[in-house]
Short mmCIF file of C-alpha atoms in Angstrom, two decimals:
data_model
loop_
_atom_site.label_atom_id
_atom_site.label_comp_id
_atom_site.label_asym_id
_atom_site.label_seq_id
_atom_site.Cartn_x
_atom_site.Cartn_y
_atom_site.Cartn_z
CA GLU A 1 -10.07 3.87 -14.37
CA LEU A 2 -6.78 4.92 -12.83
CA LYS A 3 -3.80 2.82 -13.85
CA VAL A 4 -0.40 3.09 -12.24
CA GLU A 5 2.61 1.62 -14.04
CA GLN A 6 6.06 1.24 -12.57
CA ASN A 7 9.22 0.33 -14.36
CA PRO A 8 11.37 -1.51 -14.13
CA LEU A 9 9.67 -4.29 -12.20
CA PHE A 10 12.98 -5.85 -11.25
CA LEU A 11 16.28 -4.09 -10.81
CA SER A 12 19.61 -5.60 -9.84
CA MET A 13 22.38 -3.08 -9.34
CA GLN A 14 25.78 -2.76 -7.81
CA GLU A 15 26.54 -0.78 -4.73
CA GLY A 16 27.68 2.70 -5.48
CA LYS A 17 25.67 3.08 -8.68
CA ASN A 18 22.81 5.44 -9.39
CA TYR A 19 19.46 4.48 -10.80
CA THR A 20 15.90 5.74 -11.27
CA ILE A 21 12.53 4.05 -10.87
CA TYR A 22 9.68 5.49 -12.89
CA CYS A 23 6.01 5.68 -12.04
CA ASN A 24 3.44 6.70 -14.68
CA TYR A 25 -0.25 7.11 -14.02
CA SER A 26 -3.22 7.50 -16.32
CA THR A 27 -5.50 10.18 -14.83
CA THR A 28 -5.10 13.51 -13.13
CA SER A 29 -3.94 13.41 -9.55
CA ASP A 30 -2.08 15.80 -7.28
CA ARG A 31 -0.97 13.31 -4.68
CA LEU A 32 1.55 10.55 -5.06
CA TYR A 33 3.15 8.31 -2.50
CA TRP A 34 6.24 6.14 -2.40
CA TYR A 35 6.47 3.15 -0.08
CA ARG A 36 9.11 0.61 0.78
CA GLN A 37 8.37 -3.00 1.61
CA ASP A 38 10.89 -5.44 3.02
CA PRO A 39 10.25 -9.17 2.49
CA GLY A 40 7.39 -10.43 4.66
CA LYS A 41 6.77 -6.98 6.11
CA SER A 42 4.19 -4.25 5.82
CA LEU A 43 4.63 -1.01 3.91
CA GLU A 44 6.72 1.87 5.16
CA SER A 45 5.94 5.38 3.93
CA LEU A 46 8.89 7.08 2.25
CA PHE A 47 7.57 10.16 0.54
CA VAL A 48 4.32 12.08 0.11
CA LEU A 49 4.33 14.33 -2.96
CA LEU A 50 1.49 16.83 -2.95
CA SER A 51 2.00 19.19 -5.84
CA ASN A 52 3.50 19.57 -9.27
CA GLY A 53 7.24 20.00 -9.10
CA ALA A 54 7.49 18.59 -5.61
CA VAL A 55 10.86 17.12 -4.76
CA LYS A 56 11.71 15.34 -1.55
CA GLN A 57 14.94 13.74 -0.40
CA GLU A 58 15.80 11.39 2.38
CA GLY A 59 19.31 10.04 2.51
CA ARG A 60 20.18 8.37 -0.80
CA LEU A 61 16.59 8.51 -2.07
CA MET A 62 15.01 11.42 -3.90
CA ALA A 63 11.47 11.54 -5.26
CA SER A 64 9.92 14.01 -7.67
CA LEU A 65 6.49 14.60 -9.17
CA ASP A 66 5.45 16.05 -12.52
CA THR A 67 1.68 16.15 -12.53
CA LYS A 68 1.52 17.46 -16.08
CA ALA A 69 3.46 14.49 -17.41
CA ARG A 70 1.74 12.22 -14.86
CA LEU A 71 5.15 10.96 -13.87
CA SER A 72 7.02 10.45 -10.64
CA THR A 73 10.58 9.28 -10.23
CA LEU A 74 12.46 7.71 -7.35
CA HIS A 75 16.18 8.27 -7.75
CA ILE A 76 18.74 6.21 -5.88
CA THR A 77 22.16 7.73 -5.42
CA ALA A 78 25.24 5.63 -4.64
CA ALA A 79 23.15 2.58 -3.74
CA VAL A 80 23.94 0.55 -0.62
CA HIS A 81 22.82 -2.98 0.23
CA ASP A 82 20.40 -1.74 2.90
CA LEU A 83 18.25 -0.20 0.19
CA SER A 84 17.37 -3.64 -1.19
CA ALA A 85 13.55 -3.90 -0.96
CA THR A 86 10.46 -3.56 -3.08
CA TYR A 87 9.39 0.00 -3.81
CA PHE A 88 5.82 0.96 -4.63
CA CYS A 89 4.36 4.14 -5.93
CA ALA A 90 0.71 4.87 -5.26
CA VAL A 91 -1.55 7.54 -6.68
CA GLU A 92 -4.47 9.07 -4.91
CA LEU A 93 -7.82 8.98 -6.66
CA GLY A 94 -9.73 11.75 -4.98
CA SER A 95 -13.46 11.67 -4.32
CA SER A 96 -15.63 11.81 -1.23
CA ALA A 97 -13.34 9.12 0.13
CA SER A 98 -9.89 9.31 -1.26
CA LYS A 99 -8.25 6.03 -2.13
CA ILE A 100 -4.86 5.15 -3.47
CA ILE A 101 -4.05 2.79 -6.31
CA PHE A 102 -0.71 1.04 -6.27
CA GLY A 103 1.75 0.29 -8.98
CA SER A 104 3.05 -3.27 -9.31
CA GLY A 105 6.21 -2.49 -7.40
CA THR A 106 9.91 -2.51 -8.27
CA ARG A 107 11.96 -5.22 -6.64
CA LEU A 108 15.39 -3.73 -6.05
CA SER A 109 18.38 -5.93 -5.32
CA ILE A 110 21.68 -4.24 -4.57
CA ARG A 111 24.76 -6.44 -4.67
CA PRO A 112 28.21 -5.66 -3.32
CA SER B 1 -0.01 9.75 18.26
CA GLN B 2 -2.01 7.63 15.89
CA THR B 3 -1.44 3.89 15.66
CA ILE B 4 -3.04 1.11 13.69
CA HIS B 5 -3.32 -2.44 14.99
CA GLN B 6 -4.02 -5.52 12.95
CA TRP B 7 -4.34 -9.16 14.03
CA PRO B 8 -3.65 -11.97 13.83
CA ALA B 9 -0.24 -11.76 12.19
CA THR B 10 -0.42 -15.24 10.67
CA LEU B 11 -3.35 -17.50 9.97
CA VAL B 12 -3.67 -20.93 8.36
CA GLN B 13 -7.24 -21.90 7.61
CA PRO B 14 -8.83 -24.84 5.74
CA VAL B 15 -10.90 -24.30 2.62
CA GLY B 16 -14.53 -23.63 3.49
CA SER B 17 -13.82 -22.25 6.96
CA PRO B 18 -14.89 -18.73 8.02
CA LEU B 19 -12.53 -15.77 8.42
CA SER B 20 -12.44 -12.68 10.57
CA LEU B 21 -9.55 -10.21 10.50
CA GLU B 22 -9.67 -7.15 12.71
CA CYS B 23 -8.13 -3.73 12.39
CA THR B 24 -8.32 -0.91 14.91
CA VAL B 25 -6.98 2.62 14.87
CA GLU B 26 -6.05 4.65 17.94
CA GLY B 27 -5.48 8.34 18.41
CA THR B 28 -7.88 9.66 15.79
CA SER B 29 -11.58 9.86 15.09
CA ASN B 30 -13.66 9.22 12.00
CA PRO B 31 -10.75 7.81 9.97
CA ASN B 32 -11.06 6.58 6.41
CA LEU B 33 -10.07 2.92 6.56
CA TYR B 34 -9.00 0.48 3.86
CA TRP B 35 -8.38 -3.21 3.31
CA TYR B 36 -5.77 -4.24 0.74
CA ARG B 37 -4.63 -7.69 -0.35
CA GLN B 38 -1.23 -8.57 -1.70
CA ALA B 39 -0.73 -11.88 -3.49
CA ALA B 40 2.74 -13.42 -3.26
CA GLY B 41 5.24 -11.31 -5.18
CA ARG B 42 2.58 -8.94 -6.43
CA GLY B 43 1.27 -5.45 -5.89
CA LEU B 44 -1.55 -4.32 -3.62
CA GLN B 45 -5.18 -4.63 -4.57
CA LEU B 46 -7.76 -2.43 -2.86
CA LEU B 47 -10.59 -4.60 -1.52
CA PHE B 48 -12.78 -2.31 0.60
CA TYR B 49 -12.81 1.16 2.03
CA SER B 50 -14.97 2.86 4.63
CA VAL B 51 -15.60 6.52 5.44
CA GLY B 52 -17.62 5.87 8.58
CA ILE B 53 -19.58 3.47 10.73
CA GLY B 54 -21.65 1.10 8.62
CA GLN B 55 -20.37 2.61 5.36
CA ILE B 56 -18.51 0.11 3.16
CA SER B 57 -17.48 0.39 -0.46
CA SER B 58 -16.37 -2.69 -2.30
CA GLU B 59 -13.81 -2.41 -5.06
CA VAL B 60 -13.85 -5.91 -6.49
CA PRO B 61 -16.44 -8.70 -6.42
CA GLN B 62 -15.11 -11.54 -4.32
CA ASN B 63 -15.61 -14.02 -1.55
CA LEU B 64 -14.96 -11.44 1.13
CA SER B 65 -16.97 -8.82 3.01
CA ALA B 66 -16.13 -5.95 5.33
CA SER B 67 -17.87 -4.27 8.21
CA ARG B 68 -17.31 -1.19 10.33
CA PRO B 69 -19.18 -1.68 13.58
CA GLN B 70 -17.35 1.12 15.43
CA ASP B 71 -15.63 4.30 14.37
CA ARG B 72 -12.12 2.94 14.73
CA GLN B 73 -12.74 -0.74 13.93
CA PHE B 74 -12.70 -2.33 10.52
CA ILE B 75 -13.31 -6.05 10.03
CA LEU B 76 -12.68 -8.27 7.01
CA SER B 77 -14.72 -11.48 6.86
CA SER B 78 -15.56 -14.49 4.81
CA LYS B 79 -18.17 -17.19 5.34
CA LYS B 80 -16.27 -19.82 3.36
CA LEU B 81 -12.63 -19.40 2.40
CA LEU B 82 -11.30 -20.37 -1.01
CA LEU B 83 -7.72 -21.31 -1.88
CA SER B 84 -7.52 -18.09 -3.91
CA ASP B 85 -8.13 -16.04 -0.74
CA SER B 86 -4.56 -16.74 0.39
CA GLY B 87 -2.43 -13.64 0.59
CA PHE B 88 -1.11 -10.83 2.73
CA TYR B 89 -3.92 -8.62 4.04
CA LEU B 90 -3.17 -5.06 5.01
CA CYS B 91 -5.35 -2.55 6.76
CA ALA B 92 -4.63 1.14 6.30
CA TRP B 93 -5.92 4.56 7.30
CA ASP B 94 -5.42 7.68 5.29
CA GLY B 95 -3.89 9.92 7.92
CA GLN B 96 -6.55 12.52 7.15
CA GLY B 97 -4.46 13.82 4.27
CA ARG B 98 -1.57 15.02 6.34
CA SER B 99 1.04 12.33 6.15
CA GLY B 100 -0.10 9.75 3.70
CA TYR B 101 -1.50 6.35 4.36
CA THR B 102 -0.34 4.31 7.32
CA PHE B 103 -0.47 0.52 7.12
CA GLY B 104 -0.93 -2.07 9.78
CA SER B 105 1.57 -4.88 10.19
CA GLY B 106 -0.50 -7.22 8.03
CA THR B 107 -2.00 -10.69 8.28
CA ARG B 108 -0.55 -13.50 6.24
CA LEU B 109 -3.40 -15.85 5.39
CA THR B 110 -2.79 -19.30 3.96
CA VAL B 111 -5.80 -21.30 2.93
CA VAL B 112 -5.10 -25.05 2.76
#
């Protein structure tokens, strides 16, 4: 059974600081996704990581994937208040119908 | 372009009443479709997925059922709602592997 663990679950940080969210998963997978969810809203796709060593960046967010370590990171650089949200990683469990299993989410609060 | 529609946005239903949530996808054919549930402040739990008309896979035993009467239509149902069925229900399609999963806007169900 695929398990996806995120840490930390809650993160309060000051604007301008850097931090990293970690996502570990228990079985082999070559596809990992990061999503953002604002309160009361649906999920917005941030990154799709498709291979070992993949690195993607969008603004102050950068995601990476190490399939050998079964680890993905989401790094936040010089945080701003607008990045406050809950961030989920999700790992694809491939079969005849692929499906993704989500981590518990990291609730990020960025204060001035 | 592909879009995913989900309705209603909000629903308040009494215990024991039936439920029907609908999800439709436009701009693609033969999509893999998914229903997820998110309890308040929690992660996403995969409920059902479908790879084609009439093909439903259930991930967890529960009070809910799903049907796929048409290629781009996915329906979540219940004959008698329980209090524990309350949550945020999200429909998703897998983007056929190109761009990750896309989620509908969600239905917030409160069972009273």
